[in-house]
PDB file of C-alpha atoms in Angstrom:
ATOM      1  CA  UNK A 374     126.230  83.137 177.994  1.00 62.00           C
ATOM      2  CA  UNK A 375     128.987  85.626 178.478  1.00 67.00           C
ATOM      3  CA  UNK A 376     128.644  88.256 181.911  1.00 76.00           C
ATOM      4  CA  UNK A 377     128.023  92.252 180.679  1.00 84.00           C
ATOM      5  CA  UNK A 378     131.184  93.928 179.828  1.00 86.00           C
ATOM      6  CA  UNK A 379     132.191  95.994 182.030  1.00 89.00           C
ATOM      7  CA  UNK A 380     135.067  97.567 179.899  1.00 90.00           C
ATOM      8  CA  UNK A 381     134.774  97.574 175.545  1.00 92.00           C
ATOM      9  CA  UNK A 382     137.126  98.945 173.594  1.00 95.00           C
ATOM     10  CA  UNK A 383     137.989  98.807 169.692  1.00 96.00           C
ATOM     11  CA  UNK A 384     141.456  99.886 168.757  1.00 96.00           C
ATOM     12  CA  UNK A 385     142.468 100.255 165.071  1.00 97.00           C
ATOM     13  CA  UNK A 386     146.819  99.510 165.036  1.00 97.00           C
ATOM     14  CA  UNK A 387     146.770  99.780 161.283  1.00 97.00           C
ATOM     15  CA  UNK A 388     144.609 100.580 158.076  1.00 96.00           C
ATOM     16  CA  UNK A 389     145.637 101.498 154.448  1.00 95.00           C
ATOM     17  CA  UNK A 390     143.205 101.183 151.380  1.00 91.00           C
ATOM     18  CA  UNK A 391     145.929  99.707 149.010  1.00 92.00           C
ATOM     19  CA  UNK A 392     145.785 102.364 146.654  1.00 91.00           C
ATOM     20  CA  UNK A 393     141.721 102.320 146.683  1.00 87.00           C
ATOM     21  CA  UNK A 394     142.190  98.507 145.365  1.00 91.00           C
ATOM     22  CA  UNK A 395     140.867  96.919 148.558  1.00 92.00           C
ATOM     23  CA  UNK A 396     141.324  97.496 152.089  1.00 94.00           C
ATOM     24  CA  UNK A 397     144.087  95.818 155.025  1.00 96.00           C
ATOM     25  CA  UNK A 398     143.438  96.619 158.733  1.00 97.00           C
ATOM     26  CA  UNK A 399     144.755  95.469 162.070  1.00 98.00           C
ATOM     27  CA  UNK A 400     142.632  95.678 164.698  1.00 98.00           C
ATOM     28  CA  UNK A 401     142.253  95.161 168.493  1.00 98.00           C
ATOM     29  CA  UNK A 402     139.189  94.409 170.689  1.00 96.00           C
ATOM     30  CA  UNK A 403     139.199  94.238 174.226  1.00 95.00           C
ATOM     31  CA  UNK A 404     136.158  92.932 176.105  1.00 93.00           C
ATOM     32  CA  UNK A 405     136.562  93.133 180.047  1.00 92.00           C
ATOM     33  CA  UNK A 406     133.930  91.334 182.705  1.00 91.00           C
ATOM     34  CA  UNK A 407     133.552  90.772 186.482  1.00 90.00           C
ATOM     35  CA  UNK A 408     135.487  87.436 185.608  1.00 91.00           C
ATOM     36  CA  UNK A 409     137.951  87.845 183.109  1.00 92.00           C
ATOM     37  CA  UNK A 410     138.805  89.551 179.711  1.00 93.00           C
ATOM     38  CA  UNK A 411     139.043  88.192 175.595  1.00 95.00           C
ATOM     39  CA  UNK A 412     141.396  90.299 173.406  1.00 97.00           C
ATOM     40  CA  UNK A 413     140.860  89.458 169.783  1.00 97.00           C
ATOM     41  CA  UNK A 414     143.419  90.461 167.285  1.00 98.00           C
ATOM     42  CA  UNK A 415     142.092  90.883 163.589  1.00 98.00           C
ATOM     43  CA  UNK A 416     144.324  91.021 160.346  1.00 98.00           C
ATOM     44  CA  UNK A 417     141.785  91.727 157.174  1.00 97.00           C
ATOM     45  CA  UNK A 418     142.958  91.953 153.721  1.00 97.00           C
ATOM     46  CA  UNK A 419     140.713  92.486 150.997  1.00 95.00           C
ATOM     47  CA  UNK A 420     142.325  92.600 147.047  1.00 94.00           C
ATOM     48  CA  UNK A 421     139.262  93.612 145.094  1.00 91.00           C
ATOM     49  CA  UNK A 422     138.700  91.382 142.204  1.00 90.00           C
ATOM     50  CA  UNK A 423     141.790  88.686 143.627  1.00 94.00           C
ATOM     51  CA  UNK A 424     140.876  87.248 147.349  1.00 95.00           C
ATOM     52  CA  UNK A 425     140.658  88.238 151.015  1.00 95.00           C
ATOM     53  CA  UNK A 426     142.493  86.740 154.140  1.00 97.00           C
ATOM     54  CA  UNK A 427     141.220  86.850 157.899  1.00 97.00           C
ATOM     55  CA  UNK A 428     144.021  86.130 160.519  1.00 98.00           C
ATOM     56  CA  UNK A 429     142.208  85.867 163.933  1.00 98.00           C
ATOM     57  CA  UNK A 430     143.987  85.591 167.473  1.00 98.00           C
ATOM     58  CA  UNK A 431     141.754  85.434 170.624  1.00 97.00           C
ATOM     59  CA  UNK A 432     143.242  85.544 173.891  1.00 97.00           C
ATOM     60  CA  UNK A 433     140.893  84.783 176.735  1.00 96.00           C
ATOM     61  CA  UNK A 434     141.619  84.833 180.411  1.00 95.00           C
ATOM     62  CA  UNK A 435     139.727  84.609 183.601  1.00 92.00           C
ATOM     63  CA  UNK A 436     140.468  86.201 186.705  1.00 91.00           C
ATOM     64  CA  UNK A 437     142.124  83.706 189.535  1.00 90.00           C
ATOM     65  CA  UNK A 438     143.755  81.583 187.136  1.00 92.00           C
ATOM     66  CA  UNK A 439     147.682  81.156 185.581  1.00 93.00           C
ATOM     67  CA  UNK A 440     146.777  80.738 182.094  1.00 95.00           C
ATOM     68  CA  UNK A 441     146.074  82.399 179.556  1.00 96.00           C
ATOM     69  CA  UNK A 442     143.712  80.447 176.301  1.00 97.00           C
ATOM     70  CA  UNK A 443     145.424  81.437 172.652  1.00 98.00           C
ATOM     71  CA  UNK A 444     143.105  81.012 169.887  1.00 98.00           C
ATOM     72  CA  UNK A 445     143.813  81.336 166.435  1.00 98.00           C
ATOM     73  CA  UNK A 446     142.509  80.897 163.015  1.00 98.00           C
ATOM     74  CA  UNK A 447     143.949  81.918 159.055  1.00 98.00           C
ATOM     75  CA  UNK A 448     141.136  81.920 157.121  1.00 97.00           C
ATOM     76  CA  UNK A 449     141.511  83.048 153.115  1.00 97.00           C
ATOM     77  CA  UNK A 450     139.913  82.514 149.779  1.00 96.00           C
ATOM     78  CA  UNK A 451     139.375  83.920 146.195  1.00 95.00           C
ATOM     79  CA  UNK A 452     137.218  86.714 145.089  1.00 91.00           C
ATOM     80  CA  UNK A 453     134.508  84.680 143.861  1.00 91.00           C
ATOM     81  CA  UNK A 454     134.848  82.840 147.585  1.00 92.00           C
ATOM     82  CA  UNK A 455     134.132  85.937 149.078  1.00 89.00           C
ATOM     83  CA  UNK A 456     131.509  87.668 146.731  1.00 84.00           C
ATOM     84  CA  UNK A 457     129.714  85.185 144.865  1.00 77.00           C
ATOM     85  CA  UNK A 458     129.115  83.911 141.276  1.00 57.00           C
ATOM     86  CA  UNK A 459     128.064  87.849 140.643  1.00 51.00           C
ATOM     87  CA  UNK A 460     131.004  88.565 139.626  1.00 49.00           C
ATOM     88  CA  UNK A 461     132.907  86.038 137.535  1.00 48.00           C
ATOM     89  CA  UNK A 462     134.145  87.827 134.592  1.00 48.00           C
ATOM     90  CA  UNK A 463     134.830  91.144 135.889  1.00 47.00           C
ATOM     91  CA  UNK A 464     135.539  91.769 139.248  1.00 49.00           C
ATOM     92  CA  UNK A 465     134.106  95.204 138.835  1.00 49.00           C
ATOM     93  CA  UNK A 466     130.954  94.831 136.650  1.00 47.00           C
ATOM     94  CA  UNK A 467     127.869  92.497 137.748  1.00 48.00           C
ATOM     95  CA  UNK A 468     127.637  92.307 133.704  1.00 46.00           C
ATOM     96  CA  UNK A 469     129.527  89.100 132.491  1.00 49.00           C
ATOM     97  CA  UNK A 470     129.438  91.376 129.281  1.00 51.00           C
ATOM     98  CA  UNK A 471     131.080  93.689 130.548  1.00 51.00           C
ATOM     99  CA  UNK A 472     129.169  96.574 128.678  1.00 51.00           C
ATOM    100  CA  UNK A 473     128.112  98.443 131.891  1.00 47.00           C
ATOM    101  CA  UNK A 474     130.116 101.083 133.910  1.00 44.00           C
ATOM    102  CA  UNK A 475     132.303 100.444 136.610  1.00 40.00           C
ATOM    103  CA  UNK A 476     130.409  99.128 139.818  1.00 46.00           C
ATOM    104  CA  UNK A 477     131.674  96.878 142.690  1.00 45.00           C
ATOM    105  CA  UNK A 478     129.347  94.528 143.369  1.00 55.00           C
ATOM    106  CA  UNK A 479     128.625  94.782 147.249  1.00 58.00           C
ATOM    107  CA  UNK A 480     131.518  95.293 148.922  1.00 68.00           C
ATOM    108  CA  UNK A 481     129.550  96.142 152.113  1.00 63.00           C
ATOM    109  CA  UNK A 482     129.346  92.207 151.988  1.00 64.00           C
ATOM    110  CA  UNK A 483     133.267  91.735 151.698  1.00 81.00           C
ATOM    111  CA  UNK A 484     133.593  93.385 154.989  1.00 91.00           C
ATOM    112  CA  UNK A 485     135.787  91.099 157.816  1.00 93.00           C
ATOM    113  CA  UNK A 486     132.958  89.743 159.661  1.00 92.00           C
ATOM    114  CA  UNK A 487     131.596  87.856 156.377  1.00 91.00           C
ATOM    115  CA  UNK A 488     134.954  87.206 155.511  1.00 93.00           C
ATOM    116  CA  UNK A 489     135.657  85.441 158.696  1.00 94.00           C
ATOM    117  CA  UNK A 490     132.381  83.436 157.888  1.00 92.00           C
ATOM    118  CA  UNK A 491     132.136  82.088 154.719  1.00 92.00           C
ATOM    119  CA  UNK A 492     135.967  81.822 153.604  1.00 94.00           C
ATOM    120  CA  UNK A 493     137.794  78.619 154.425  1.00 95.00           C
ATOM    121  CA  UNK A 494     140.236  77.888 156.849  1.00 96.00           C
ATOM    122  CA  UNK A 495     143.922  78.009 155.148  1.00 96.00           C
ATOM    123  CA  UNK A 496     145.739  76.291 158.143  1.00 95.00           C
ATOM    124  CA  UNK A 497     143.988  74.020 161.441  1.00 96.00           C
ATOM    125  CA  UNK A 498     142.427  76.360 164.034  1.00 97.00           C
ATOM    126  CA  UNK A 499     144.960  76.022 166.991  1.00 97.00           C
ATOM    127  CA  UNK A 500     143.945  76.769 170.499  1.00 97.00           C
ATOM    128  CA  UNK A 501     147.464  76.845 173.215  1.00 97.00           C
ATOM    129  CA  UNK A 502     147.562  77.095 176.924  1.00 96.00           C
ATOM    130  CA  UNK A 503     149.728  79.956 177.960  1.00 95.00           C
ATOM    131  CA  UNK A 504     150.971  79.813 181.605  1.00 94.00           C
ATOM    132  CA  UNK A 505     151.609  82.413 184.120  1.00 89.00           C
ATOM    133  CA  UNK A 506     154.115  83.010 186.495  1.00 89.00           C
ATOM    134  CA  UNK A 507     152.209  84.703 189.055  1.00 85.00           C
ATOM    135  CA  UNK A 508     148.269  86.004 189.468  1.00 81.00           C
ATOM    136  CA  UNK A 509     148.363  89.430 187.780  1.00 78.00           C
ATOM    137  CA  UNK A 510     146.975  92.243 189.954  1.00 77.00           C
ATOM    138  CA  UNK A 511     143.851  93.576 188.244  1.00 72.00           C
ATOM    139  CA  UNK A 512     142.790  95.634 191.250  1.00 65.00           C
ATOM    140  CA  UNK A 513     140.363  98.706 190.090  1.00 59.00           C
ATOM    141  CA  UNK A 514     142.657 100.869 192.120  1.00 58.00           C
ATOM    142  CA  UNK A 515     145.880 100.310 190.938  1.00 54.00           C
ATOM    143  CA  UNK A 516     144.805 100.555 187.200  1.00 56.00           C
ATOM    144  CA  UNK A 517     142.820 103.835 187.462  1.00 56.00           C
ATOM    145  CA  UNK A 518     145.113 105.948 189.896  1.00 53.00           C
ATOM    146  CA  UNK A 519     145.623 109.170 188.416  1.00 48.00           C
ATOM    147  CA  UNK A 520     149.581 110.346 187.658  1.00 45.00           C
ATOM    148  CA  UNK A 521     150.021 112.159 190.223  1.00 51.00           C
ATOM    149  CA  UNK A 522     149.190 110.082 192.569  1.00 52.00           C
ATOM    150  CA  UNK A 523     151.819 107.407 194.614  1.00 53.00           C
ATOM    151  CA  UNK A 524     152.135 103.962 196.460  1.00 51.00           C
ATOM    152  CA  UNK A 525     151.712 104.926 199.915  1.00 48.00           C
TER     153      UNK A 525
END
């Protein structure tokens, strides 16, 4: 089991909603502890009606060591990977008849956390040993100081 973070923080780099045919993102999440910190890097794209892709990368480090752990996974399927058999014919109609109105069958299920579940991998899951040249200094008190103040 992981320590409690004592730092969290979700950045978003990117987002666009393609036009309002699906959604891309780029996101960052930083999770800091008393003995190290995991940065995860998420790609999402989501073509309603055609596929999604999930692009993880997951560095992890902890404190008092020179390396660095790179993690990273391409995961990426059709449609009906990511939905279901509810919608075969149509991407947006659950009727195979298609005699309904427009309705997207639950896209709060075609978010990037299911995605990164249930769609395959596209390439092997790689995991690489980064080395460093010298202990980083993650003293409290260097990375808070406020601007104005100096080395003494």
């Amino acid at each position: 089991k992981y320590p409690q973070p004592l730092c969290y923080e979700i950045v978003d780099l990117y987002e666009d909603d393609l036009h309002e045919n699906g959604t891309c993102f780029l996101k960052a999440k930083i999770f800091v502890t008393p003995v190290g910190w995991v940065a995860l890097l998420r790609f999402f794209l989501r073509v309603d009606g055609v596929m999604a892709r999930v692009v993880d990368t997951r560095f992890i480090h902890n404190f008092g060591e020179l390396q660095v752990l790179r993690e990273r996974s391409w995961r990426e399927g059709s449609w009906k990977d990511l939905i279901g058999e509810q919608s075969e014919k149509n991407p947006r109609t659950n009727n195979p008849e298609g005699d309904r109105p427009l309705q997207i069958p639950s896209l709060e299920s075609a978010n990037d956390s299911i995605a990164a579940r249930v769609l395959g991998l596209k390439y092997p899951e790689t995991t690489e040993s980064l080395s460093l040249e010298k202990q980083p200094d993650y003293s409290y008190e260097k990375c808070h100081k406020s601007s104005g103040e100096t080395d003494e």
